[in-house]
Coordinates of C-alpha atoms in Angstrom, one line a residue:
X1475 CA -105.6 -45.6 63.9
X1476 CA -104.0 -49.1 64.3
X1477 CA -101.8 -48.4 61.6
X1478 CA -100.4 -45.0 63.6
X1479 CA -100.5 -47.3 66.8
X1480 CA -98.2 -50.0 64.8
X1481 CA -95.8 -47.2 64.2
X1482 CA -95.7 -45.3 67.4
X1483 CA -95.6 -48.2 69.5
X1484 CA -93.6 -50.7 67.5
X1485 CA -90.8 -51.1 70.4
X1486 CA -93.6 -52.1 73.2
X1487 CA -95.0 -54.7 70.1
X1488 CA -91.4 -56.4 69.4
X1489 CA -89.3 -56.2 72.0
X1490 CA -90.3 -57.2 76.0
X1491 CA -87.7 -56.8 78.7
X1492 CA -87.9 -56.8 82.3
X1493 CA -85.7 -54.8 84.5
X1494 CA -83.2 -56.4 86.9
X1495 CA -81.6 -53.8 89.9
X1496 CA -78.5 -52.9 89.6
X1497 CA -77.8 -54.3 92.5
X1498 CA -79.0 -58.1 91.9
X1499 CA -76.7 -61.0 91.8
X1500 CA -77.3 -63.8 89.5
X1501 CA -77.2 -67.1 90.8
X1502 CA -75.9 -69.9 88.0
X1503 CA -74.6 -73.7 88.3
X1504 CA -71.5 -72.7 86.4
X1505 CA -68.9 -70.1 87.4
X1506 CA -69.3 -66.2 85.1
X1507 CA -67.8 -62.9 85.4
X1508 CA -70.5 -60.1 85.0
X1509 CA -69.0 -57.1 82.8
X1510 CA -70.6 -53.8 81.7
X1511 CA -69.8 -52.3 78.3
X1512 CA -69.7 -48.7 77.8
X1513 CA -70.5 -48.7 74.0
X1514 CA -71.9 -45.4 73.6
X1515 CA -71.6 -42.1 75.9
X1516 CA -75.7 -43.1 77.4
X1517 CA -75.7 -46.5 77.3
X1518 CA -73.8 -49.3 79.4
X1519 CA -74.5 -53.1 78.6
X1520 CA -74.5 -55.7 80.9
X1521 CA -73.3 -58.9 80.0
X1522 CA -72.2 -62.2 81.6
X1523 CA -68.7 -64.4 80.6
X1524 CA -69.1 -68.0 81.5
X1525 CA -65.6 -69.5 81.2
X1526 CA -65.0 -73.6 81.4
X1527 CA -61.1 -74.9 81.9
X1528 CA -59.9 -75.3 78.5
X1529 CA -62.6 -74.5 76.8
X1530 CA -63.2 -75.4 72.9
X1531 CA -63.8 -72.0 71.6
X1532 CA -66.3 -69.6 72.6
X1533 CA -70.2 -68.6 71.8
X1534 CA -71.3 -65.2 71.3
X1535 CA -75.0 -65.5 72.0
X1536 CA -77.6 -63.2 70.9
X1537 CA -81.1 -64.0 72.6
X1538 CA -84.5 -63.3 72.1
X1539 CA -86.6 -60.3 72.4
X1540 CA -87.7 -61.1 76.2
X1541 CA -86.7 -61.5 79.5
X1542 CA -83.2 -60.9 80.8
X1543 CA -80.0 -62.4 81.7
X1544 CA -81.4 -64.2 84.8
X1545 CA -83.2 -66.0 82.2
X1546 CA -80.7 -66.1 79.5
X1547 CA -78.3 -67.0 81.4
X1548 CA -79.7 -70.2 82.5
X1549 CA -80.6 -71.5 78.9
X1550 CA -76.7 -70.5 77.6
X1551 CA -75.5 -72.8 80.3
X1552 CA -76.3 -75.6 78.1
X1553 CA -73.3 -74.7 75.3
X1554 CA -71.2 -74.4 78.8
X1555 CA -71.6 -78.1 80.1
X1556 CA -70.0 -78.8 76.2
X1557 CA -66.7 -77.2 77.7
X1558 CA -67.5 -73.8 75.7
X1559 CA -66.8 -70.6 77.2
X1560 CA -70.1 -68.0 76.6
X1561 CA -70.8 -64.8 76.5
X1562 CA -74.2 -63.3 76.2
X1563 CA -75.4 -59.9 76.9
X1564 CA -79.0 -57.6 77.7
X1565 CA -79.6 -55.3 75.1
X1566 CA -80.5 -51.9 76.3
X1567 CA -83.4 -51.3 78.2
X1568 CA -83.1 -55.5 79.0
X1569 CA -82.1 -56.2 83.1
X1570 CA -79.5 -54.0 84.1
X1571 CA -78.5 -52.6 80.1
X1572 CA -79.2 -48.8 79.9
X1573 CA -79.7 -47.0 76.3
X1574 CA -81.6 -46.2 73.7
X1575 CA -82.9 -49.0 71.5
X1576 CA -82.7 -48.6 67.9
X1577 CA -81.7 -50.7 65.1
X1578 CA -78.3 -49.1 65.3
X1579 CA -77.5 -49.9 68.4
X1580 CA -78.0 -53.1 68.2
X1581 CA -75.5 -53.8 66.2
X1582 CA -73.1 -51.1 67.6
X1583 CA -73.2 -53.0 71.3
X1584 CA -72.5 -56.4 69.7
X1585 CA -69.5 -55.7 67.8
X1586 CA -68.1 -54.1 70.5
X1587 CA -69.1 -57.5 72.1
X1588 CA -67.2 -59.5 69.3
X1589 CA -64.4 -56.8 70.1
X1590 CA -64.0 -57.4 73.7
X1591 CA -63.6 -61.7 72.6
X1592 CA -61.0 -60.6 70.1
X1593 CA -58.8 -59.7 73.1
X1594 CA -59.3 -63.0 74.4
X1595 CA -59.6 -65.5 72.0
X1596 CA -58.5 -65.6 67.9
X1597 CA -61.6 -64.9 65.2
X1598 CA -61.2 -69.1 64.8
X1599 CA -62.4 -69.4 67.9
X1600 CA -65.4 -67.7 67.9
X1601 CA -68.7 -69.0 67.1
X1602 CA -72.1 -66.8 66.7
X1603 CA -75.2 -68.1 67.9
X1604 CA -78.7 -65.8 67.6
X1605 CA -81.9 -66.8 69.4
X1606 CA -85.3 -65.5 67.7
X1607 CA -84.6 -61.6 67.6
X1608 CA -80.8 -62.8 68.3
X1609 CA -80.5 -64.0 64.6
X1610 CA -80.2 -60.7 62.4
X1611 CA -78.1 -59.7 65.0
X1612 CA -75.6 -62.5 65.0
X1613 CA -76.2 -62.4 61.4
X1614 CA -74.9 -58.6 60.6
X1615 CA -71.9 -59.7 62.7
X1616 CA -71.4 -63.0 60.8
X1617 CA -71.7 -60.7 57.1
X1618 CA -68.9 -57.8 59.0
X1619 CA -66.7 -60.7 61.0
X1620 CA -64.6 -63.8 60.1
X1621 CA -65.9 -66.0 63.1
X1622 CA -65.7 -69.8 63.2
X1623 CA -69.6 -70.1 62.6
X1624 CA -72.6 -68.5 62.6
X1625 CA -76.2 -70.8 64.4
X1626 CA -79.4 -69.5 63.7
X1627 CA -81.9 -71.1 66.2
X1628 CA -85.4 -69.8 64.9
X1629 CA -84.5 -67.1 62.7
X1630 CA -86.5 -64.7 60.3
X1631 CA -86.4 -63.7 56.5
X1632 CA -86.7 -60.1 58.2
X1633 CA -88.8 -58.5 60.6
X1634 CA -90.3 -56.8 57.7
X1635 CA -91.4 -60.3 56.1
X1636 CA -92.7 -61.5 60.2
X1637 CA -94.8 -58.6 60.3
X1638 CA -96.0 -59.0 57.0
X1639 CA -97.7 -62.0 58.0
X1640 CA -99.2 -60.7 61.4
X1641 CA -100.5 -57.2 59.8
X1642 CA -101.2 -57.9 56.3
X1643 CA -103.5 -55.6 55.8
X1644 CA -100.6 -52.8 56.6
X1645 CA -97.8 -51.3 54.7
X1646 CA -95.4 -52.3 57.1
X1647 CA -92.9 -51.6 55.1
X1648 CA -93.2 -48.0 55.4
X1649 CA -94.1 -48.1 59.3
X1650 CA -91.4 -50.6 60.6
X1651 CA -88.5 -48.4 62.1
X1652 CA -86.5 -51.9 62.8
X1653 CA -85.4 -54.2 59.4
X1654 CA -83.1 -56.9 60.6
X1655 CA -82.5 -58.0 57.1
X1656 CA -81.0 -61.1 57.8
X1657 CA -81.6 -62.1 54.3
X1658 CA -78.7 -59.5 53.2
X1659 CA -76.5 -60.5 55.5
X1660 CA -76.0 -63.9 55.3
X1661 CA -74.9 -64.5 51.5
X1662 CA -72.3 -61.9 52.9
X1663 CA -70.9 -64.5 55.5
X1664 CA -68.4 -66.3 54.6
X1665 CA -68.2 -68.3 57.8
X1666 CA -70.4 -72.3 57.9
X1667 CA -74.4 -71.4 58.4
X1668 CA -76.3 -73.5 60.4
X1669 CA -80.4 -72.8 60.9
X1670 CA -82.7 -74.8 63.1
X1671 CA -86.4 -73.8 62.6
X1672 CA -89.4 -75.6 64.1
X1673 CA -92.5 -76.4 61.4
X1674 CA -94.8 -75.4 64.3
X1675 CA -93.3 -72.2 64.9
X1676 CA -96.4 -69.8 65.5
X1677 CA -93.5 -66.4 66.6
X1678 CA -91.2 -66.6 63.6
X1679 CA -93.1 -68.7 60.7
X1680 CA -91.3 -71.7 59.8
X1681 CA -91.8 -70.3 56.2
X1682 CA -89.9 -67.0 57.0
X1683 CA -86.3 -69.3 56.9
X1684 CA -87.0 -71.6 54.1
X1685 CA -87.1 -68.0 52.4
X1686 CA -83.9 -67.9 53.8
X1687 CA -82.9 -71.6 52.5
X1688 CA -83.5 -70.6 48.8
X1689 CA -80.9 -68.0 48.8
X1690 CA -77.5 -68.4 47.3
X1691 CA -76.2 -68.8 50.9
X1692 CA -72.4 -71.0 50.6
X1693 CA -71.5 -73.1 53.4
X1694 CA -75.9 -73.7 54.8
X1695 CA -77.2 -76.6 56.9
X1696 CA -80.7 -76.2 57.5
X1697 CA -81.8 -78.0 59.8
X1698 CA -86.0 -78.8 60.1
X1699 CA -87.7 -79.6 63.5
X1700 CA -91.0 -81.5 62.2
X1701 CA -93.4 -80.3 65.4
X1702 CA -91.1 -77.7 66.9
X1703 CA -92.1 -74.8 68.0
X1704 CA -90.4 -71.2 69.0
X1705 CA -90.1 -72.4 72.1
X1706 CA -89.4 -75.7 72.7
X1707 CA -86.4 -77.1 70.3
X1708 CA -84.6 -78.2 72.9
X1709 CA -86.8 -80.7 73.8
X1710 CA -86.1 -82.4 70.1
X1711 CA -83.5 -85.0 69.6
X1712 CA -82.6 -83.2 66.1
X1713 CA -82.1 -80.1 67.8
X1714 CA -79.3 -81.8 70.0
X1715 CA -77.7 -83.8 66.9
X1716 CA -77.5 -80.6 64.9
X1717 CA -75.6 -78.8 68.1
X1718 CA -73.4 -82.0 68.9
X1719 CA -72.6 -82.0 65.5
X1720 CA -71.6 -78.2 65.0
X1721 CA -69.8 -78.2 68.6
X1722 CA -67.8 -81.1 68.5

């Protein structure tokens, strides 16, 4: 029964979004444009465009598997005080993004995310950054794309290999409908790899990227938080030296 439970209600186990009316304004200390992205004939993503005067490239960002842009918003605002424009969207089902959610779709909405910056800024220019969930995600775009870099802030082995260690009594194998492989993607990448992982990490297991560190990745700084946790990285000097470093 828990196994049938696993697989039936996988989407309310991995992924928690709250709703935002279509109507509500987001309120930020730097100036965005809000867009919507019609990437399939049902579903329109919503997605905000901070822009800086002359700004140093641009970060695609990919966040976590909660909240919304009012949140997300907020916590990208950091990479715009470093004079980088941002763009971040709500996957479907997230604050105002309608859709269905699959695996798929994911990655249809962010290319068409990367395609939208391609009218706007060159593939140089460009830098990936994936939160948490946000990591296979900015991954598969990293192993399809030529961007300037590709962060990893958190990031899993796969989903199969987190929820191996949560259910391992289960063949999750067989009952995940969601991968993220991130694991094939990134010795696809041809772009500079930077991961930042927290040893206290109790979401995504620290050990779930140093499976990631042993592949034959080119071009990989891995970057270890002693005490981190999912949560709190920015509250680490070395989190801050890694970003300065990558940014400047």
């Amino acid at each position: 029964m828990i196994g049938a439970a696993l697989y039936f209600f996988q989407e309310k186990l991995m992924f928690f979004p709250t709703k935002l009316e279509q109507n509500y304004e987001f309120q930020f200390g730097h100036s965005y444009e809000e867009l919507f992205f019609k990437t399939e004939e049902n579903a329109l993503i919503n997605a905000l465009h901070f822009k800086t005067e002359n700004p140093k490239g641009v970060i695609l960002y990919f966040h976590g598997n909660a909240g919304d842009l009012s949140r997300w918003g907020t916590i990208t605002e950091y990479f715009v005080e470093k004079s980088y424009d941002v763009l971040v969207m709500d996957y479907r089902t997230y604050g105002k993004s309608i859709g269905e959610l699959s695996e798929a779709a994911f990655y249809t909405d962010a290319q068409f995310c990367y395609n939208y910056l391609l009218n706007h800024y060159t593939e140089d220019e460009i830098t990936l950054y994936g939160r948490s969930l946000g990591t296979g995600i900015a991954s598969y775009l990293a192993a399809e794309n030529n961007p300037k870099q590709l962060i990893l802030e958190t990031p899993y082995y796969s989903i199969e290999d987190v929820a191996k260690s949560r259910f391992p009594i289960f063949p999750v194998k067989h009952l995940l409908k969601y991968k993220f492989p991130t694991y094939q993607f990134l010795p696809k990448a041809d772009c500079p790899i930077t991961i930042i992982h927290g040893t206290d990490d109790a979401v995504v297991p620290y050990d779930s990227s140093i499976k990631l560190r042993k592949l034959d990745i080119r071009n990989l700084d891995y970057i270890t938080v002693k005490g981190g946790n999912h949560n709190n990285l920015v509250e680490f000097e070395e989190y801050h030296k890694a970003i300065n470093r990558v940014l400047k």
